[in-house]
């Protein structure tokens, strides 16, 4: 099931998941990673966070955090616990985020993927995202997708 994030219950899991599933792919120096981790509460307070859990009261097994900027959906972070990968959880989280954005008039979606995370790059490509460019300073690929028009 997909539900909105409940900070007190979900944040410890989300922060742990970020440390295990996202940080290892980052090319930031350790002091910058530590600073980014300290800023997570502020970062998570902006935008929308959804979690996937087996049932409503259960701890999450994955999450997505995104922001809406006018007609742009920006996927900030998404991760699924390694024990629950390859179960379509990431795809379901993405579909919910894209539908949320469509309902608010978004026309495009964007995500940044670390160069050292080819599985994530392939995941987004399979969802219809195309690589726009490689950004050397952050060592990330910028991917974009045109969201389907709603009638």
mmCIF file with all atom_site columns, C-alpha atoms in Angstrom:
data_model
loop_
_atom_site.group_PDB
_atom_site.id
_atom_site.type_symbol
_atom_site.label_atom_id
_atom_site.label_alt_id
_atom_site.label_comp_id
_atom_site.label_asym_id
_atom_site.label_entity_id
_atom_site.label_seq_id
_atom_site.pdbx_PDB_ins_code
_atom_site.Cartn_x
_atom_site.Cartn_y
_atom_site.Cartn_z
_atom_site.occupancy
_atom_site.B_iso_or_equiv
_atom_site.pdbx_formal_charge
_atom_site.auth_seq_id
_atom_site.auth_comp_id
_atom_site.auth_asym_id
_atom_site.auth_atom_id
_atom_site.pdbx_PDB_model_num
ATOM 1   C CA . UNK A 1 1   ? 0.000  0.000  0.000   1.00 0.00 ? 1   UNK A CA 1
ATOM 2   C CA . UNK A 1 2   ? 1.088  3.566  -0.686  1.00 0.00 ? 2   UNK A CA 1
ATOM 3   C CA . UNK A 1 3   ? 0.439  6.212  1.954   1.00 0.00 ? 3   UNK A CA 1
ATOM 4   C CA . UNK A 1 4   ? 1.684  9.638  2.961   1.00 0.00 ? 4   UNK A CA 1
ATOM 5   C CA . UNK A 1 5   ? 4.774  9.721  5.152   1.00 0.00 ? 5   UNK A CA 1
ATOM 6   C CA . UNK A 1 6   ? 4.203  9.917  8.905   1.00 0.00 ? 6   UNK A CA 1
ATOM 7   C CA . UNK A 1 7   ? 7.402  11.623 10.129  1.00 0.00 ? 7   UNK A CA 1
ATOM 8   C CA . UNK A 1 8   ? 7.576  10.220 13.652  1.00 0.00 ? 8   UNK A CA 1
ATOM 9   C CA . UNK A 1 9   ? 6.990  6.646  12.519  1.00 0.00 ? 9   UNK A CA 1
ATOM 10  C CA . UNK A 1 10  ? 8.640  6.679  9.099   1.00 0.00 ? 10  UNK A CA 1
ATOM 11  C CA . UNK A 1 11  ? 11.614 9.035  9.262   1.00 0.00 ? 11  UNK A CA 1
ATOM 12  C CA . UNK A 1 12  ? 14.003 6.711  11.151  1.00 0.00 ? 12  UNK A CA 1
ATOM 13  C CA . UNK A 1 13  ? 13.421 4.074  8.466   1.00 0.00 ? 13  UNK A CA 1
ATOM 14  C CA . UNK A 1 14  ? 13.703 6.607  5.625   1.00 0.00 ? 14  UNK A CA 1
ATOM 15  C CA . UNK A 1 15  ? 16.978 8.043  6.969   1.00 0.00 ? 15  UNK A CA 1
ATOM 16  C CA . UNK A 1 16  ? 18.400 4.536  7.374   1.00 0.00 ? 16  UNK A CA 1
ATOM 17  C CA . UNK A 1 17  ? 17.295 3.652  3.843   1.00 0.00 ? 17  UNK A CA 1
ATOM 18  C CA . UNK A 1 18  ? 18.953 6.790  2.458   1.00 0.00 ? 18  UNK A CA 1
ATOM 19  C CA . UNK A 1 19  ? 22.167 5.788  4.211   1.00 0.00 ? 19  UNK A CA 1
ATOM 20  C CA . UNK A 1 20  ? 22.056 2.244  2.853   1.00 0.00 ? 20  UNK A CA 1
ATOM 21  C CA . UNK A 1 21  ? 20.585 2.669  -0.641  1.00 0.00 ? 21  UNK A CA 1
ATOM 22  C CA . UNK A 1 22  ? 21.465 6.203  -1.798  1.00 0.00 ? 22  UNK A CA 1
ATOM 23  C CA . UNK A 1 23  ? 24.582 7.460  0.009   1.00 0.00 ? 23  UNK A CA 1
ATOM 24  C CA . UNK A 1 24  ? 26.847 4.656  -1.287  1.00 0.00 ? 24  UNK A CA 1
ATOM 25  C CA . UNK A 1 25  ? 26.306 5.956  -4.849  1.00 0.00 ? 25  UNK A CA 1
ATOM 26  C CA . UNK A 1 26  ? 27.123 9.575  -3.993  1.00 0.00 ? 26  UNK A CA 1
ATOM 27  C CA . UNK A 1 27  ? 30.391 11.121 -5.077  1.00 0.00 ? 27  UNK A CA 1
ATOM 28  C CA . UNK A 1 28  ? 30.263 13.813 -2.411  1.00 0.00 ? 28  UNK A CA 1
ATOM 29  C CA . UNK A 1 29  ? 33.118 13.931 0.115   1.00 0.00 ? 29  UNK A CA 1
ATOM 30  C CA . UNK A 1 30  ? 32.214 12.434 3.496   1.00 0.00 ? 30  UNK A CA 1
ATOM 31  C CA . UNK A 1 31  ? 31.920 15.836 5.227   1.00 0.00 ? 31  UNK A CA 1
ATOM 32  C CA . UNK A 1 32  ? 29.377 16.947 2.585   1.00 0.00 ? 32  UNK A CA 1
ATOM 33  C CA . UNK A 1 33  ? 27.428 13.688 2.958   1.00 0.00 ? 33  UNK A CA 1
ATOM 34  C CA . UNK A 1 34  ? 27.311 14.213 6.733   1.00 0.00 ? 34  UNK A CA 1
ATOM 35  C CA . UNK A 1 35  ? 26.041 17.773 6.254   1.00 0.00 ? 35  UNK A CA 1
ATOM 36  C CA . UNK A 1 36  ? 23.382 16.568 3.785   1.00 0.00 ? 36  UNK A CA 1
ATOM 37  C CA . UNK A 1 37  ? 22.245 13.886 6.239   1.00 0.00 ? 37  UNK A CA 1
ATOM 38  C CA . UNK A 1 38  ? 21.931 16.486 9.012   1.00 0.00 ? 38  UNK A CA 1
ATOM 39  C CA . UNK A 1 39  ? 19.724 18.576 6.705   1.00 0.00 ? 39  UNK A CA 1
ATOM 40  C CA . UNK A 1 40  ? 17.326 15.706 5.934   1.00 0.00 ? 40  UNK A CA 1
ATOM 41  C CA . UNK A 1 41  ? 14.585 16.873 8.357   1.00 0.00 ? 41  UNK A CA 1
ATOM 42  C CA . UNK A 1 42  ? 14.475 20.273 6.641   1.00 0.00 ? 42  UNK A CA 1
ATOM 43  C CA . UNK A 1 43  ? 14.662 18.721 3.188   1.00 0.00 ? 43  UNK A CA 1
ATOM 44  C CA . UNK A 1 44  ? 11.858 16.268 3.967   1.00 0.00 ? 44  UNK A CA 1
ATOM 45  C CA . UNK A 1 45  ? 9.649  19.090 5.277   1.00 0.00 ? 45  UNK A CA 1
ATOM 46  C CA . UNK A 1 46  ? 9.506  20.514 1.744   1.00 0.00 ? 46  UNK A CA 1
ATOM 47  C CA . UNK A 1 47  ? 7.559  18.725 -0.947  1.00 0.00 ? 47  UNK A CA 1
ATOM 48  C CA . UNK A 1 48  ? 5.654  15.466 -0.649  1.00 0.00 ? 48  UNK A CA 1
ATOM 49  C CA . UNK A 1 49  ? 6.799  12.104 0.678   1.00 0.00 ? 49  UNK A CA 1
ATOM 50  C CA . UNK A 1 50  ? 5.000  8.837  0.050   1.00 0.00 ? 50  UNK A CA 1
ATOM 51  C CA . UNK A 1 51  ? 5.906  5.474  1.527   1.00 0.00 ? 51  UNK A CA 1
ATOM 52  C CA . UNK A 1 52  ? 5.162  1.916  0.552   1.00 0.00 ? 52  UNK A CA 1
ATOM 53  C CA . UNK A 1 53  ? 4.282  -0.431 3.374   1.00 0.00 ? 53  UNK A CA 1
ATOM 54  C CA . UNK A 1 54  ? 2.724  -3.910 3.562   1.00 0.00 ? 54  UNK A CA 1
ATOM 55  C CA . UNK A 1 55  ? -0.320 -2.473 5.378   1.00 0.00 ? 55  UNK A CA 1
ATOM 56  C CA . UNK A 1 56  ? -1.339 0.903  6.803   1.00 0.00 ? 56  UNK A CA 1
ATOM 57  C CA . UNK A 1 57  ? 0.283  0.636  10.243  1.00 0.00 ? 57  UNK A CA 1
ATOM 58  C CA . UNK A 1 58  ? 3.402  -1.226 9.063   1.00 0.00 ? 58  UNK A CA 1
ATOM 59  C CA . UNK A 1 59  ? 6.841  0.295  8.735   1.00 0.00 ? 59  UNK A CA 1
ATOM 60  C CA . UNK A 1 60  ? 7.692  1.359  5.207   1.00 0.00 ? 60  UNK A CA 1
ATOM 61  C CA . UNK A 1 61  ? 9.727  -0.742 2.776   1.00 0.00 ? 61  UNK A CA 1
ATOM 62  C CA . UNK A 1 62  ? 10.310 2.137  0.353   1.00 0.00 ? 62  UNK A CA 1
ATOM 63  C CA . UNK A 1 63  ? 9.740  5.848  -0.097  1.00 0.00 ? 63  UNK A CA 1
ATOM 64  C CA . UNK A 1 64  ? 9.694  8.648  -2.636  1.00 0.00 ? 64  UNK A CA 1
ATOM 65  C CA . UNK A 1 65  ? 10.165 12.352 -1.963  1.00 0.00 ? 65  UNK A CA 1
ATOM 66  C CA . UNK A 1 66  ? 9.285  14.880 -4.653  1.00 0.00 ? 66  UNK A CA 1
ATOM 67  C CA . UNK A 1 67  ? 8.590  18.548 -5.265  1.00 0.00 ? 67  UNK A CA 1
ATOM 68  C CA . UNK A 1 68  ? 6.284  20.369 -7.643  1.00 0.00 ? 68  UNK A CA 1
ATOM 69  C CA . UNK A 1 69  ? 7.712  23.483 -9.335  1.00 0.00 ? 69  UNK A CA 1
ATOM 70  C CA . UNK A 1 70  ? 5.023  24.945 -11.593 1.00 0.00 ? 70  UNK A CA 1
ATOM 71  C CA . UNK A 1 71  ? 4.605  22.410 -14.395 1.00 0.00 ? 71  UNK A CA 1
ATOM 72  C CA . UNK A 1 72  ? 7.618  20.341 -13.281 1.00 0.00 ? 72  UNK A CA 1
ATOM 73  C CA . UNK A 1 73  ? 7.645  17.286 -11.039 1.00 0.00 ? 73  UNK A CA 1
ATOM 74  C CA . UNK A 1 74  ? 11.097 16.920 -9.486  1.00 0.00 ? 74  UNK A CA 1
ATOM 75  C CA . UNK A 1 75  ? 11.886 13.513 -8.000  1.00 0.00 ? 75  UNK A CA 1
ATOM 76  C CA . UNK A 1 76  ? 14.224 14.378 -5.136  1.00 0.00 ? 76  UNK A CA 1
ATOM 77  C CA . UNK A 1 77  ? 14.843 10.932 -3.630  1.00 0.00 ? 77  UNK A CA 1
ATOM 78  C CA . UNK A 1 78  ? 13.489 7.423  -3.959  1.00 0.00 ? 78  UNK A CA 1
ATOM 79  C CA . UNK A 1 79  ? 14.678 4.176  -2.444  1.00 0.00 ? 79  UNK A CA 1
ATOM 80  C CA . UNK A 1 80  ? 13.379 0.690  -1.730  1.00 0.00 ? 80  UNK A CA 1
ATOM 81  C CA . UNK A 1 81  ? 14.876 -1.637 0.881   1.00 0.00 ? 81  UNK A CA 1
ATOM 82  C CA . UNK A 1 82  ? 17.149 -4.199 -0.771  1.00 0.00 ? 82  UNK A CA 1
ATOM 83  C CA . UNK A 1 83  ? 15.020 -7.027 0.658   1.00 0.00 ? 83  UNK A CA 1
ATOM 84  C CA . UNK A 1 84  ? 11.980 -5.636 -1.190  1.00 0.00 ? 84  UNK A CA 1
ATOM 85  C CA . UNK A 1 85  ? 13.515 -4.664 -4.517  1.00 0.00 ? 85  UNK A CA 1
ATOM 86  C CA . UNK A 1 86  ? 12.272 -6.195 -7.762  1.00 0.00 ? 86  UNK A CA 1
ATOM 87  C CA . UNK A 1 87  ? 8.688  -6.279 -6.449  1.00 0.00 ? 87  UNK A CA 1
ATOM 88  C CA . UNK A 1 88  ? 7.442  -3.268 -8.464  1.00 0.00 ? 88  UNK A CA 1
ATOM 89  C CA . UNK A 1 89  ? 7.470  -1.031 -5.372  1.00 0.00 ? 89  UNK A CA 1
ATOM 90  C CA . UNK A 1 90  ? 9.636  1.622  -7.038  1.00 0.00 ? 90  UNK A CA 1
ATOM 91  C CA . UNK A 1 91  ? 7.465  1.573  -10.140 1.00 0.00 ? 91  UNK A CA 1
ATOM 92  C CA . UNK A 1 92  ? 4.327  1.942  -8.000  1.00 0.00 ? 92  UNK A CA 1
ATOM 93  C CA . UNK A 1 93  ? 5.832  4.835  -6.010  1.00 0.00 ? 93  UNK A CA 1
ATOM 94  C CA . UNK A 1 94  ? 6.785  6.571  -9.263  1.00 0.00 ? 94  UNK A CA 1
ATOM 95  C CA . UNK A 1 95  ? 3.277  6.085  -10.683 1.00 0.00 ? 95  UNK A CA 1
ATOM 96  C CA . UNK A 1 96  ? 1.740  7.655  -7.569  1.00 0.00 ? 96  UNK A CA 1
ATOM 97  C CA . UNK A 1 97  ? 4.130  10.623 -7.732  1.00 0.00 ? 97  UNK A CA 1
ATOM 98  C CA . UNK A 1 98  ? 3.479  11.149 -11.441 1.00 0.00 ? 98  UNK A CA 1
ATOM 99  C CA . UNK A 1 99  ? -0.308 10.912 -10.960 1.00 0.00 ? 99  UNK A CA 1
ATOM 100 C CA . UNK A 1 100 ? -0.112 13.374 -8.062  1.00 0.00 ? 100 UNK A CA 1
ATOM 101 C CA . UNK A 1 101 ? 1.842  15.767 -10.300 1.00 0.00 ? 101 UNK A CA 1
ATOM 102 C CA . UNK A 1 102 ? -0.546 15.321 -13.218 1.00 0.00 ? 102 UNK A CA 1
ATOM 103 C CA . UNK A 1 103 ? -3.476 16.205 -10.972 1.00 0.00 ? 103 UNK A CA 1
ATOM 104 C CA . UNK A 1 104 ? -1.695 19.483 -10.211 1.00 0.00 ? 104 UNK A CA 1
ATOM 105 C CA . UNK A 1 105 ? -0.987 20.376 -13.835 1.00 0.00 ? 105 UNK A CA 1
ATOM 106 C CA . UNK A 1 106 ? 2.563  19.121 -14.240 1.00 0.00 ? 106 UNK A CA 1
ATOM 107 C CA . UNK A 1 107 ? 3.706  18.407 -17.767 1.00 0.00 ? 107 UNK A CA 1
ATOM 108 C CA . UNK A 1 108 ? 7.256  17.149 -17.187 1.00 0.00 ? 108 UNK A CA 1
ATOM 109 C CA . UNK A 1 109 ? 9.148  15.122 -14.609 1.00 0.00 ? 109 UNK A CA 1
ATOM 110 C CA . UNK A 1 110 ? 12.838 15.302 -13.838 1.00 0.00 ? 110 UNK A CA 1
ATOM 111 C CA . UNK A 1 111 ? 15.271 13.241 -11.767 1.00 0.00 ? 111 UNK A CA 1
ATOM 112 C CA . UNK A 1 112 ? 19.023 13.220 -11.144 1.00 0.00 ? 112 UNK A CA 1
ATOM 113 C CA . UNK A 1 113 ? 20.831 9.865  -11.010 1.00 0.00 ? 113 UNK A CA 1
ATOM 114 C CA . UNK A 1 114 ? 24.346 9.336  -9.692  1.00 0.00 ? 114 UNK A CA 1
ATOM 115 C CA . UNK A 1 115 ? 26.808 8.177  -12.331 1.00 0.00 ? 115 UNK A CA 1
ATOM 116 C CA . UNK A 1 116 ? 27.739 5.173  -10.203 1.00 0.00 ? 116 UNK A CA 1
ATOM 117 C CA . UNK A 1 117 ? 24.131 3.920  -10.029 1.00 0.00 ? 117 UNK A CA 1
ATOM 118 C CA . UNK A 1 118 ? 23.484 2.248  -13.406 1.00 0.00 ? 118 UNK A CA 1
ATOM 119 C CA . UNK A 1 119 ? 20.550 0.216  -12.014 1.00 0.00 ? 119 UNK A CA 1
ATOM 120 C CA . UNK A 1 120 ? 18.711 3.422  -11.130 1.00 0.00 ? 120 UNK A CA 1
ATOM 121 C CA . UNK A 1 121 ? 19.529 4.902  -14.524 1.00 0.00 ? 121 UNK A CA 1
ATOM 122 C CA . UNK A 1 122 ? 18.075 1.822  -16.239 1.00 0.00 ? 122 UNK A CA 1
ATOM 123 C CA . UNK A 1 123 ? 15.036 1.872  -13.928 1.00 0.00 ? 123 UNK A CA 1
ATOM 124 C CA . UNK A 1 124 ? 14.113 5.420  -14.943 1.00 0.00 ? 124 UNK A CA 1
ATOM 125 C CA . UNK A 1 125 ? 14.827 4.742  -18.621 1.00 0.00 ? 125 UNK A CA 1
ATOM 126 C CA . UNK A 1 126 ? 12.369 1.830  -18.515 1.00 0.00 ? 126 UNK A CA 1
ATOM 127 C CA . UNK A 1 127 ? 9.766  4.227  -17.089 1.00 0.00 ? 127 UNK A CA 1
ATOM 128 C CA . UNK A 1 128 ? 10.155 6.495  -20.107 1.00 0.00 ? 128 UNK A CA 1
ATOM 129 C CA . UNK A 1 129 ? 12.732 8.973  -18.840 1.00 0.00 ? 129 UNK A CA 1
ATOM 130 C CA . UNK A 1 130 ? 15.400 10.059 -21.280 1.00 0.00 ? 130 UNK A CA 1
ATOM 131 C CA . UNK A 1 131 ? 18.880 11.233 -20.432 1.00 0.00 ? 131 UNK A CA 1
ATOM 132 C CA . UNK A 1 132 ? 19.266 14.953 -21.096 1.00 0.00 ? 132 UNK A CA 1
ATOM 133 C CA . UNK A 1 133 ? 22.856 15.454 -20.001 1.00 0.00 ? 133 UNK A CA 1
ATOM 134 C CA . UNK A 1 134 ? 25.652 14.490 -17.688 1.00 0.00 ? 134 UNK A CA 1
ATOM 135 C CA . UNK A 1 135 ? 26.571 17.079 -15.060 1.00 0.00 ? 135 UNK A CA 1
ATOM 136 C CA . UNK A 1 136 ? 30.266 16.764 -14.265 1.00 0.00 ? 136 UNK A CA 1
ATOM 137 C CA . UNK A 1 137 ? 30.258 18.825 -11.052 1.00 0.00 ? 137 UNK A CA 1
ATOM 138 C CA . UNK A 1 138 ? 27.706 16.565 -9.345  1.00 0.00 ? 138 UNK A CA 1
ATOM 139 C CA . UNK A 1 139 ? 28.632 13.438 -11.339 1.00 0.00 ? 139 UNK A CA 1
ATOM 140 C CA . UNK A 1 140 ? 24.948 12.875 -12.058 1.00 0.00 ? 140 UNK A CA 1
ATOM 141 C CA . UNK A 1 141 ? 22.798 12.278 -15.089 1.00 0.00 ? 141 UNK A CA 1
ATOM 142 C CA . UNK A 1 142 ? 19.767 14.498 -15.544 1.00 0.00 ? 142 UNK A CA 1
ATOM 143 C CA . UNK A 1 143 ? 16.758 12.587 -16.885 1.00 0.00 ? 143 UNK A CA 1
ATOM 144 C CA . UNK A 1 144 ? 13.402 13.937 -17.999 1.00 0.00 ? 144 UNK A CA 1
ATOM 145 C CA . UNK A 1 145 ? 10.036 12.596 -19.040 1.00 0.00 ? 145 UNK A CA 1
ATOM 146 C CA . UNK A 1 146 ? 7.038  14.264 -20.633 1.00 0.00 ? 146 UNK A CA 1
ATOM 147 C CA . UNK A 1 147 ? 4.001  13.367 -18.578 1.00 0.00 ? 147 UNK A CA 1
ATOM 148 C CA . UNK A 1 148 ? 0.904  12.229 -20.495 1.00 0.00 ? 148 UNK A CA 1
ATOM 149 C CA . UNK A 1 149 ? -1.774 14.848 -21.056 1.00 0.00 ? 149 UNK A CA 1
ATOM 150 C CA . UNK A 1 150 ? -4.880 14.478 -18.914 1.00 0.00 ? 150 UNK A CA 1
ATOM 151 C CA . UNK A 1 151 ? -8.298 14.768 -20.481 1.00 0.00 ? 151 UNK A CA 1
#
